[in-house]
Amino acid sequence: MGKTLAEKILARCAGKESVSAGEIIQGRVDIAMLDDTLGPWYVDPGLKKLGADIWDRSKTVLICDHYTPSGSAAQANVVKFNREWSKEYNIEHYFEECGPCHQILAENCFDLPGTLLVGVDSHTVTAGAFGCFGTGIDSTEMVGVLATGEIWLRVPESIKIQWEGKLGSRVMGKDVFLRTIRDVSHSGATYMAMEFCGSAIRDLGIDDRMCISNMSVEAGAKAGLMAADEKVEAYLREHGNTKPYYVFESDPDAVYHSVLNYKAEELVPQVACPHAVDNVHDVTEMAGTRIDRAYIGSCTGGRLTDLIAAAEILRGKKLTRDCKLAVSPSSKKVWEQAAKMGILNELSEAGATILAPTCGACVGYHSGLLADGENCASTTNRNFRGRMGSREAGVYLVSAATAAASALTGRLTDPREI
């Protein structure tokens, strides 16, 4: 019987020839990632209670991204604790104010094909874009991982999601996922691996692939996987990877929980309406909905591809006073690339406010919260009530192209019309 991508990766991590969906394995962790909100502040007491040290400092990554730049003294104190903790435990890979953790992991080649990466953030599934089994765990479970380098996992069933054909102009990876979750629902892939494949997926660049894998957890998935290919290998070379990795792909006769098929050329820009990620409609159905703010950023929508798409729409144009646009590049490196290319200037000249790379606005911690009654077109991954500020605000999840077009008109707008 053939094996899925998830089964092949987890078999390697378990040191077995093969594993099957439903099987409990003890897997060797390749990378453990902690962030500032759910990392050391909660992990440290458990380690000290056990009298345990960290099993491998070279495989431990600590990234301060949610509370940076700090929006309050309380946030600053947590970041300070993280900084001091990294010194106490001599953490080899420490990042502060560099951007959302999932982008930083990718840029520093921690998301390696065929490996197991666990992190104290649900969007650790982003690593699946590289053929890496990335998944989120809680802080208590992370104590065990840091102490032993191992974790128990149930091998998930997989849903095969096949996108064939070619996406149309200004249709992005975000639209691919939103159309998918429209069918799968917010819980339809609970503890499963969503495996994305097909010619349309292979045509996508790494930025769009990361967006799709990132949001798989919004359907409840344990992982959002794509087979590593020449684009992944080129990305790793360009970013200086020197570590070994393992390229797997699903067997033709692999057994799936279910299979979904889509035609890319039929896809139009999508929008997830308040207050559920699976409340998805074609943007043409929602066109004209008032938008007070737009946000391009987060670990889902602030990559270079997103910024280029937004600049293409806003180039030479001016936003009105009725809608504000904030842009947060997904990392310091992306910020610098976009600045050198003149993209940040173009966005700023159109009226956008350029922010530091941060998770702050996405989770409603700082860097621009929504007021009562405001509607926001956002490239983030969640639109729960109160997610980006007031519980009386409305968050509409869209691609960077749709966010830019909507910021320009002050209403939800099909970016193909600009």
GROMACS .gro file of C-alpha atoms in nm:
model
  418
    1MET     CA    1   0.000   0.000   0.000
    2GLY     CA    2   0.133   0.344  -0.096
    3LYS     CA    3   0.213   0.614   0.157
    4THR     CA    4   0.119   0.981   0.182
    5LEU     CA    5   0.369   1.262   0.223
    6ALA     CA    6   0.283   1.293   0.594
    7GLU     CA    7   0.334   0.919   0.651
    8LYS     CA    8   0.672   0.922   0.478
    9ILE     CA    9   0.804   1.221   0.674
   10LEU     CA   10   0.688   1.085   1.009
   11ALA     CA   11   0.830   0.741   0.933
   12ARG     CA   12   1.174   0.900   0.896
   13CYS     CA   13   1.130   1.095   1.219
   14ALA     CA   14   1.024   0.779   1.402
   15GLY     CA   15   1.317   0.582   1.260
   16LYS     CA   16   1.081   0.333   1.097
   17GLU     CA   17   1.056   0.193   0.748
   18SER     CA   18   0.689   0.295   0.731
   19VAL     CA   19   0.401   0.420   0.945
   20SER     CA   20   0.027   0.441   0.881
   21ALA     CA   21  -0.249   0.690   0.964
   22GLY     CA   22  -0.375   0.640   1.318
   23GLU     CA   23  -0.047   0.496   1.446
   24ILE     CA   24   0.112   0.657   1.753
   25ILE     CA   25   0.481   0.728   1.701
   26GLN     CA   26   0.764   0.867   1.909
   27GLY     CA   27   0.931   1.112   1.675
   28ARG     CA   28   1.269   1.278   1.690
   29VAL     CA   29   1.230   1.654   1.667
   30ASP     CA   30   1.458   1.834   1.423
   31ILE     CA   31   1.371   2.191   1.529
   32ALA     CA   32   1.187   2.329   1.833
   33MET     CA   33   1.062   2.687   1.802
   34LEU     CA   34   0.954   2.914   2.087
   35ASP     CA   35   0.804   3.261   2.052
   36ASP     CA   36   0.778   3.538   2.307
   37THR     CA   37   0.413   3.488   2.407
   38LEU     CA   38   0.398   3.112   2.472
   39GLY     CA   39   0.767   3.030   2.498
   40PRO     CA   40   1.013   3.079   2.787
   41TRP     CA   41   0.765   3.259   3.015
   42TYR     CA   42   0.563   2.934   3.035
   43VAL     CA   43   0.830   2.676   2.955
   44ASP     CA   44   1.090   2.785   3.208
   45PRO     CA   45   0.900   2.675   3.525
   46GLY     CA   46   0.849   2.327   3.379
   47LEU     CA   47   1.215   2.284   3.289
   48LYS     CA   48   1.324   2.397   3.634
   49LYS     CA   49   1.071   2.168   3.804
   50LEU     CA   50   1.211   1.873   3.609
   51GLY     CA   51   1.568   1.986   3.668
   52ALA     CA   52   1.612   1.944   3.294
   53ASP     CA   53   1.845   2.112   3.049
   54ILE     CA   54   1.774   2.171   2.680
   55TRP     CA   55   1.852   1.859   2.479
   56ASP     CA   56   2.012   2.042   2.183
   57ARG     CA   57   2.070   2.417   2.170
   58SER     CA   58   2.154   2.404   1.800
   59LYS     CA   59   1.801   2.279   1.730
   60THR     CA   60   1.623   2.532   1.953
   61VAL     CA   61   1.502   2.863   1.809
   62LEU     CA   62   1.361   3.155   2.010
   63ILE     CA   63   1.190   3.440   1.825
   64CYS     CA   64   1.038   3.753   1.983
   65ASP     CA   65   0.775   3.870   1.735
   66HIS     CA   66   0.433   3.918   1.897
   67TYR     CA   67   0.537   4.171   2.161
   68THR     CA   68   0.789   4.356   1.943
   69PRO     CA   69   0.820   4.646   1.913
   70SER     CA   70   0.656   4.642   2.256
   71GLY     CA   71   0.329   4.828   2.294
   72SER     CA   72   0.326   4.835   2.675
   73ALA     CA   73   0.556   4.796   2.972
   74ALA     CA   74   0.408   4.451   3.037
   75GLN     CA   75   0.497   4.340   2.685
   76ALA     CA   76   0.846   4.487   2.718
   77ASN     CA   77   0.898   4.291   3.040
   78VAL     CA   78   0.807   3.965   2.867
   79VAL     CA   79   1.052   4.037   2.585
   80LYS     CA   80   1.320   4.123   2.841
   81PHE     CA   81   1.254   3.790   3.013
   82ASN     CA   82   1.294   3.608   2.680
   83ARG     CA   83   1.619   3.788   2.608
   84GLU     CA   84   1.764   3.702   2.948
   85TRP     CA   85   1.639   3.344   2.926
   86SER     CA   86   1.814   3.299   2.591
   87LYS     CA   87   2.139   3.398   2.760
   88GLU     CA   88   2.079   3.178   3.064
   89TYR     CA   89   2.026   2.871   2.844
   90ASN     CA   90   2.280   2.981   2.583
   91ILE     CA   91   2.024   2.959   2.303
   92GLU     CA   92   2.214   2.953   1.976
   93HIS     CA   93   1.935   3.093   1.756
   94TYR     CA   94   1.773   3.402   1.909
   95PHE     CA   95   1.584   3.665   1.706
   96GLU     CA   96   1.422   3.987   1.827
   97GLU     CA   97   1.232   4.249   1.624
   98CYS     CA   98   1.310   4.062   1.302
   99GLY     CA   99   0.953   3.974   1.208
  100PRO     CA  100   0.694   3.695   1.247
  101CYS     CA  101   0.853   3.367   1.354
  102HIS     CA  102   0.739   3.156   1.058
  103GLN     CA  103   0.906   3.387   0.808
  104ILE     CA  104   1.223   3.394   1.016
  105LEU     CA  105   1.230   3.014   1.033
  106ALA     CA  106   1.206   2.994   0.655
  107GLU     CA  107   1.467   3.261   0.582
  108ASN     CA  108   1.714   3.087   0.811
  109CYS     CA  109   1.653   2.744   0.658
  110PHE     CA  110   1.495   2.574   0.959
  111ASP     CA  111   1.198   2.453   0.747
  112LEU     CA  112   1.386   2.167   0.583
  113PRO     CA  113   1.213   1.905   0.365
  114GLY     CA  114   1.144   1.573   0.533
  115THR     CA  115   1.206   1.703   0.885
  116LEU     CA  116   0.987   1.754   1.194
  117LEU     CA  117   0.951   2.108   1.328
  118VAL     CA  118   0.735   2.186   1.631
  119GLY     CA  119   0.657   2.532   1.766
  120VAL     CA  120   0.446   2.698   2.033
  121ASP     CA  121   0.242   2.879   1.769
  122SER     CA  122  -0.040   2.720   1.571
  123HIS     CA  123   0.084   2.863   1.242
  124THR     CA  124   0.400   2.653   1.261
  125VAL     CA  125   0.220   2.459   0.986
  126THR     CA  126   0.371   2.721   0.750
  127ALA     CA  127   0.676   2.495   0.725
  128GLY     CA  128   0.468   2.251   0.522
  129ALA     CA  129   0.533   2.465   0.214
  130PHE     CA  130   0.887   2.320   0.219
  131GLY     CA  131   0.782   1.958   0.260
  132CYS     CA  132   0.858   1.990   0.633
  133PHE     CA  133   0.613   1.847   0.887
  134GLY     CA  134   0.562   2.165   1.090
  135THR     CA  135   0.299   2.165   1.362
  136GLY     CA  136   0.199   2.365   1.667
  137ILE     CA  137   0.212   2.234   2.023
  138ASP     CA  138   0.136   2.392   2.359
  139SER     CA  139   0.389   2.514   2.612
  140THR     CA  140   0.356   2.214   2.842
  141GLU     CA  141   0.432   1.973   2.560
  142MET     CA  142   0.726   2.191   2.458
  143VAL     CA  143   0.883   2.131   2.801
  144GLY     CA  144   0.903   1.762   2.716
  145VAL     CA  145   1.042   1.834   2.371
  146LEU     CA  146   1.314   2.063   2.505
  147ALA     CA  147   1.411   1.809   2.770
  148THR     CA  148   1.414   1.500   2.547
  149GLY     CA  149   1.415   1.606   2.180
  150GLU     CA  150   1.123   1.372   2.119
  151ILE     CA  151   0.744   1.391   2.092
  152TRP     CA  152   0.450   1.155   2.065
  153LEU     CA  153   0.236   1.210   1.758
  154ARG     CA  154  -0.058   1.032   1.602
  155VAL     CA  155   0.007   0.992   1.231
  156PRO     CA  156  -0.267   1.195   1.064
  157GLU     CA  157  -0.495   1.097   0.782
  158SER     CA  158  -0.446   1.317   0.477
  159ILE     CA  159  -0.679   1.514   0.254
  160LYS     CA  160  -0.549   1.549  -0.101
  161ILE     CA  161  -0.626   1.894  -0.241
  162GLN     CA  162  -0.544   1.915  -0.608
  163TRP     CA  163  -0.538   2.247  -0.794
  164GLU     CA  164  -0.481   2.211  -1.166
  165GLY     CA  165  -0.441   2.478  -1.433
  166LYS     CA  166  -0.322   2.836  -1.415
  167LEU     CA  167  -0.437   3.111  -1.181
  168GLY     CA  168  -0.570   3.428  -1.339
  169SER     CA  169  -0.428   3.779  -1.303
  170ARG     CA  170  -0.424   3.912  -0.946
  171VAL     CA  171  -0.545   3.583  -0.803
  172MET     CA  172  -0.306   3.477  -0.526
  173GLY     CA  173  -0.222   3.193  -0.290
  174LYS     CA  174  -0.453   3.344  -0.028
  175ASP     CA  175  -0.744   3.304  -0.270
  176VAL     CA  176  -0.651   2.938  -0.325
  177PHE     CA  177  -0.674   2.862   0.044
  178LEU     CA  178  -0.988   3.065   0.109
  179ARG     CA  179  -1.166   2.882  -0.173
  180THR     CA  180  -1.049   2.552  -0.026
  181ILE     CA  181  -1.166   2.620   0.330
  182ARG     CA  182  -1.498   2.730   0.185
  183ASP     CA  183  -1.553   2.358   0.116
  184VAL     CA  184  -1.349   2.197   0.395
  185SER     CA  185  -1.486   2.427   0.674
  186HIS     CA  186  -1.309   2.552   0.985
  187SER     CA  187  -1.299   2.205   1.141
  188GLY     CA  188  -1.318   1.972   0.843
  189ALA     CA  189  -0.950   1.882   0.852
  190THR     CA  190  -0.912   1.846   1.229
  191TYR     CA  191  -0.592   1.651   1.309
  192MET     CA  192  -0.540   1.572   0.943
  193ALA     CA  193  -0.269   1.668   0.699
  194MET     CA  194  -0.389   1.887   0.414
  195GLU     CA  195  -0.171   1.791   0.118
  196PHE     CA  196  -0.177   2.051  -0.162
  197CYS     CA  197  -0.069   1.942  -0.507
  198GLY     CA  198  -0.131   1.991  -0.878
  199SER     CA  199   0.008   2.209  -1.155
  200ALA     CA  200  -0.132   2.532  -1.006
  201ILE     CA  201   0.047   2.468  -0.677
  202ARG     CA  202   0.373   2.387  -0.857
  203ASP     CA  203   0.344   2.714  -1.051
  204LEU     CA  204   0.325   2.917  -0.729
  205GLY     CA  205   0.631   3.081  -0.577
  206ILE     CA  206   0.743   3.006  -0.222
  207ASP     CA  207   0.566   3.314  -0.081
  208ASP     CA  208   0.224   3.201  -0.199
  209ARG     CA  209   0.289   2.842  -0.097
  210MET     CA  210   0.376   2.955   0.257
  211CYS     CA  211   0.050   3.149   0.275
  212ILE     CA  212  -0.151   2.837   0.186
  213SER     CA  213   0.030   2.607   0.430
  214ASN     CA  214   0.009   2.874   0.701
  215MET     CA  215  -0.369   2.880   0.690
  216SER     CA  216  -0.422   2.504   0.690
  217VAL     CA  217  -0.455   2.516   1.067
  218GLU     CA  218  -0.765   2.734   1.019
  219ALA     CA  219  -0.934   2.416   0.895
  220GLY     CA  220  -0.806   2.232   1.203
  221ALA     CA  221  -0.519   2.061   1.019
  222LYS     CA  222  -0.219   1.915   1.198
  223ALA     CA  223  -0.004   2.002   0.896
  224GLY     CA  224  -0.038   2.171   0.558
  225LEU     CA  225   0.202   1.992   0.327
  226MET     CA  226   0.344   2.035  -0.021
  227ALA     CA  227   0.607   1.813  -0.176
  228ALA     CA  228   0.947   1.981  -0.199
  229ASP     CA  229   1.054   2.055  -0.556
  230GLU     CA  230   1.320   2.249  -0.747
  231LYS     CA  231   1.175   2.581  -0.627
  232VAL     CA  232   1.217   2.476  -0.265
  233GLU     CA  233   1.569   2.354  -0.328
  234ALA     CA  234   1.657   2.678  -0.506
  235TYR     CA  235   1.518   2.879  -0.211
  236LEU     CA  236   1.733   2.681   0.032
  237ARG     CA  237   2.045   2.734  -0.179
  238GLU     CA  238   1.977   3.107  -0.211
  239HIS     CA  239   1.937   3.135   0.166
  240GLY     CA  240   2.261   2.953   0.239
  241ASN     CA  241   2.140   2.619   0.367
  242THR     CA  242   2.419   2.375   0.456
  243LYS     CA  243   2.212   2.116   0.648
  244PRO     CA  244   2.090   1.783   0.508
  245TYR     CA  245   1.724   1.729   0.422
  246TYR     CA  246   1.502   1.458   0.279
  247VAL     CA  247   1.278   1.496  -0.026
  248PHE     CA  248   0.962   1.283  -0.021
  249GLU     CA  249   0.650   1.271  -0.231
  250SER     CA  250   0.329   1.073  -0.196
  251ASP     CA  251   0.295   0.741  -0.375
  252PRO     CA  252   0.043   0.720  -0.661
  253ASP     CA  253  -0.154   0.458  -0.466
  254ALA     CA  254  -0.145   0.640  -0.131
  255VAL     CA  255  -0.468   0.621   0.069
  256TYR     CA  256  -0.641   0.950   0.148
  257HIS     CA  257  -0.930   1.040   0.373
  258SER     CA  258  -1.075   1.237   0.082
  259VAL     CA  259  -0.973   1.409  -0.241
  260LEU     CA  260  -1.076   1.758  -0.357
  261ASN     CA  261  -1.021   1.881  -0.713
  262TYR     CA  262  -1.019   2.242  -0.835
  263LYS     CA  263  -0.961   2.424  -1.162
  264ALA     CA  264  -0.736   2.723  -1.104
  265GLU     CA  265  -0.864   2.922  -1.402
  266GLU     CA  266  -1.212   2.927  -1.245
  267LEU     CA  267  -1.090   3.090  -0.924
  268VAL     CA  268  -1.167   3.457  -0.861
  269PRO     CA  269  -1.042   3.666  -0.566
  270GLN     CA  270  -1.199   3.549  -0.241
  271VAL     CA  271  -1.297   3.713   0.087
  272ALA     CA  272  -1.362   3.555   0.428
  273CYS     CA  273  -1.628   3.767   0.598
  274PRO     CA  274  -1.667   3.828   0.972
  275HIS     CA  275  -1.644   3.644   1.200
  276ALA     CA  276  -1.537   3.305   1.062
  277VAL     CA  277  -1.251   3.200   0.836
  278ASP     CA  278  -1.478   2.967   0.640
  279ASN     CA  279  -1.744   3.234   0.577
  280VAL     CA  280  -1.598   3.275   0.228
  281HIS     CA  281  -1.746   3.442  -0.080
  282ASP     CA  282  -1.625   3.557  -0.419
  283VAL     CA  283  -1.517   3.919  -0.382
  284THR     CA  284  -1.764   4.007  -0.657
  285GLU     CA  285  -2.047   3.907  -0.422
  286MET     CA  286  -1.919   4.137  -0.146
  287ALA     CA  287  -1.802   4.427  -0.365
  288GLY     CA  288  -1.908   4.763  -0.226
  289THR     CA  289  -1.883   4.666   0.143
  290ARG     CA  290  -1.741   4.966   0.332
  291ILE     CA  291  -1.373   4.936   0.429
  292ASP     CA  292  -1.226   5.178   0.682
  293ARG     CA  293  -0.884   5.021   0.716
  294ALA     CA  294  -0.666   4.781   0.521
  295TYR     CA  295  -0.373   4.583   0.650
  296ILE     CA  296  -0.101   4.407   0.452
  297GLY     CA  297   0.127   4.208   0.678
  298SER     CA  298   0.162   3.915   0.920
  299CYS     CA  299   0.303   3.567   0.864
  300THR     CA  300   0.033   3.522   0.599
  301GLY     CA  301   0.042   3.831   0.382
  302GLY     CA  302   0.344   4.060   0.414
  303ARG     CA  303   0.599   3.883   0.198
  304LEU     CA  304   0.776   4.039  -0.097
  305THR     CA  305   0.526   3.894  -0.347
  306ASP     CA  306   0.244   4.057  -0.149
  307LEU     CA  307   0.414   4.395  -0.133
  308ILE     CA  308   0.486   4.386  -0.507
  309ALA     CA  309   0.121   4.302  -0.580
  310ALA     CA  310   0.004   4.593  -0.364
  311ALA     CA  311   0.252   4.839  -0.517
  312GLU     CA  312   0.142   4.742  -0.867
  313ILE     CA  313  -0.213   4.844  -0.782
  314LEU     CA  314  -0.130   5.161  -0.588
  315ARG     CA  315   0.152   5.293  -0.805
  316GLY     CA  316   0.090   5.657  -0.894
  317LYS     CA  317  -0.241   5.665  -0.703
  318LYS     CA  318  -0.352   5.823  -0.375
  319LEU     CA  319  -0.565   5.682  -0.096
  320THR     CA  320  -0.857   5.892   0.022
  321ARG     CA  321  -0.893   6.008   0.382
  322ASP     CA  322  -1.177   5.759   0.429
  323CYS     CA  323  -0.957   5.448   0.433
  324LYS     CA  324  -0.619   5.396   0.600
  325LEU     CA  325  -0.366   5.136   0.487
  326ALA     CA  326  -0.095   4.990   0.710
  327VAL     CA  327   0.184   4.774   0.570
  328SER     CA  328   0.407   4.550   0.782
  329PRO     CA  329   0.668   4.356   0.582
  330SER     CA  330   0.696   3.998   0.705
  331SER     CA  331   1.059   4.028   0.813
  332LYS     CA  332   1.348   4.270   0.841
  333LYS     CA  333   1.497   4.109   0.532
  334VAL     CA  334   1.175   4.157   0.334
  335TRP     CA  335   1.156   4.517   0.461
  336GLU     CA  336   1.507   4.582   0.331
  337GLN     CA  337   1.442   4.412  -0.004
  338ALA     CA  338   1.123   4.610  -0.056
  339ALA     CA  339   1.301   4.933   0.039
  340LYS     CA  340   1.585   4.872  -0.209
  341MET     CA  341   1.331   4.800  -0.483
  342GLY     CA  342   1.148   5.126  -0.409
  343ILE     CA  343   0.830   4.940  -0.315
  344LEU     CA  344   0.800   5.090   0.033
  345ASN     CA  345   0.836   5.439  -0.113
  346GLU     CA  346   0.562   5.368  -0.366
  347LEU     CA  347   0.329   5.241  -0.096
  348SER     CA  348   0.409   5.533   0.132
  349GLU     CA  349   0.358   5.787  -0.147
  350ALA     CA  350   0.016   5.636  -0.209
  351GLY     CA  351  -0.070   5.705   0.155
  352ALA     CA  352   0.021   5.383   0.334
  353THR     CA  353   0.182   5.376   0.678
  354ILE     CA  354   0.488   5.148   0.680
  355LEU     CA  355   0.526   4.953   1.004
  356ALA     CA  356   0.801   4.741   1.154
  357PRO     CA  357   0.794   4.366   1.086
  358THR     CA  358   0.571   4.234   1.365
  359CYS     CA  359   0.275   4.017   1.463
  360GLY     CA  360   0.130   4.305   1.666
  361ALA     CA  361  -0.158   4.420   1.448
  362CYS     CA  362  -0.266   4.069   1.347
  363VAL     CA  363  -0.334   3.963   1.706
  364GLY     CA  364  -0.452   4.305   1.824
  365TYR     CA  365  -0.159   4.369   2.058
  366HIS     CA  366  -0.023   4.693   1.909
  367SER     CA  367   0.067   4.870   1.583
  368GLY     CA  368  -0.283   4.977   1.488
  369LEU     CA  369  -0.597   4.832   1.647
  370LEU     CA  370  -0.947   4.852   1.503
  371ALA     CA  371  -1.211   5.078   1.660
  372ASP     CA  372  -1.578   4.999   1.721
  373GLY     CA  373  -1.767   4.961   1.396
  374GLU     CA  374  -1.460   4.971   1.167
  375ASN     CA  375  -1.421   4.725   0.883
  376CYS     CA  376  -1.074   4.606   0.782
  377ALA     CA  377  -0.960   4.428   0.465
  378SER     CA  378  -0.673   4.225   0.604
  379THR     CA  379  -0.414   3.979   0.472
  380THR     CA  380  -0.396   3.809   0.812
  381ASN     CA  381  -0.511   3.455   0.886
  382ARG     CA  382  -0.794   3.498   1.137
  383ASN     CA  383  -1.103   3.713   1.156
  384PHE     CA  384  -1.249   3.606   1.489
  385ARG     CA  385  -1.444   3.867   1.681
  386GLY     CA  386  -1.197   4.099   1.854
  387ARG     CA  387  -0.895   3.952   1.674
  388MET     CA  388  -0.750   4.285   1.555
  389GLY     CA  389  -0.894   4.515   1.816
  390SER     CA  390  -1.255   4.599   1.902
  391ARG     CA  391  -1.505   4.314   1.924
  392GLU     CA  392  -1.739   4.543   1.735
  393ALA     CA  393  -1.507   4.565   1.435
  394GLY     CA  394  -1.524   4.345   1.126
  395VAL     CA  395  -1.223   4.174   0.968
  396TYR     CA  396  -1.243   4.063   0.604
  397LEU     CA  397  -0.962   3.825   0.507
  398VAL     CA  398  -0.830   3.889   0.157
  399SER     CA  399  -0.515   3.871  -0.052
  400ALA     CA  400  -0.266   4.159  -0.068
  401ALA     CA  401  -0.398   4.253  -0.412
  402THR     CA  402  -0.756   4.272  -0.286
  403ALA     CA  403  -0.649   4.462   0.027
  404ALA     CA  404  -0.467   4.723  -0.182
  405ALA     CA  405  -0.759   4.762  -0.425
  406SER     CA  406  -1.004   4.794  -0.136
  407ALA     CA  407  -0.785   5.051   0.041
  408LEU     CA  408  -0.785   5.258  -0.276
  409THR     CA  409  -1.164   5.263  -0.316
  410GLY     CA  410  -1.273   5.245   0.049
  411ARG     CA  411  -1.488   4.938  -0.023
  412LEU     CA  412  -1.427   4.574  -0.096
  413THR     CA  413  -1.302   4.574  -0.454
  414ASP     CA  414  -1.207   4.310  -0.709
  415PRO     CA  415  -0.836   4.385  -0.773
  416ARG     CA  416  -0.878   4.288  -1.137
  417GLU     CA  417  -1.084   4.605  -1.184
  418ILE     CA  418  -0.798   4.841  -1.093
   0.00000   0.00000   0.00000
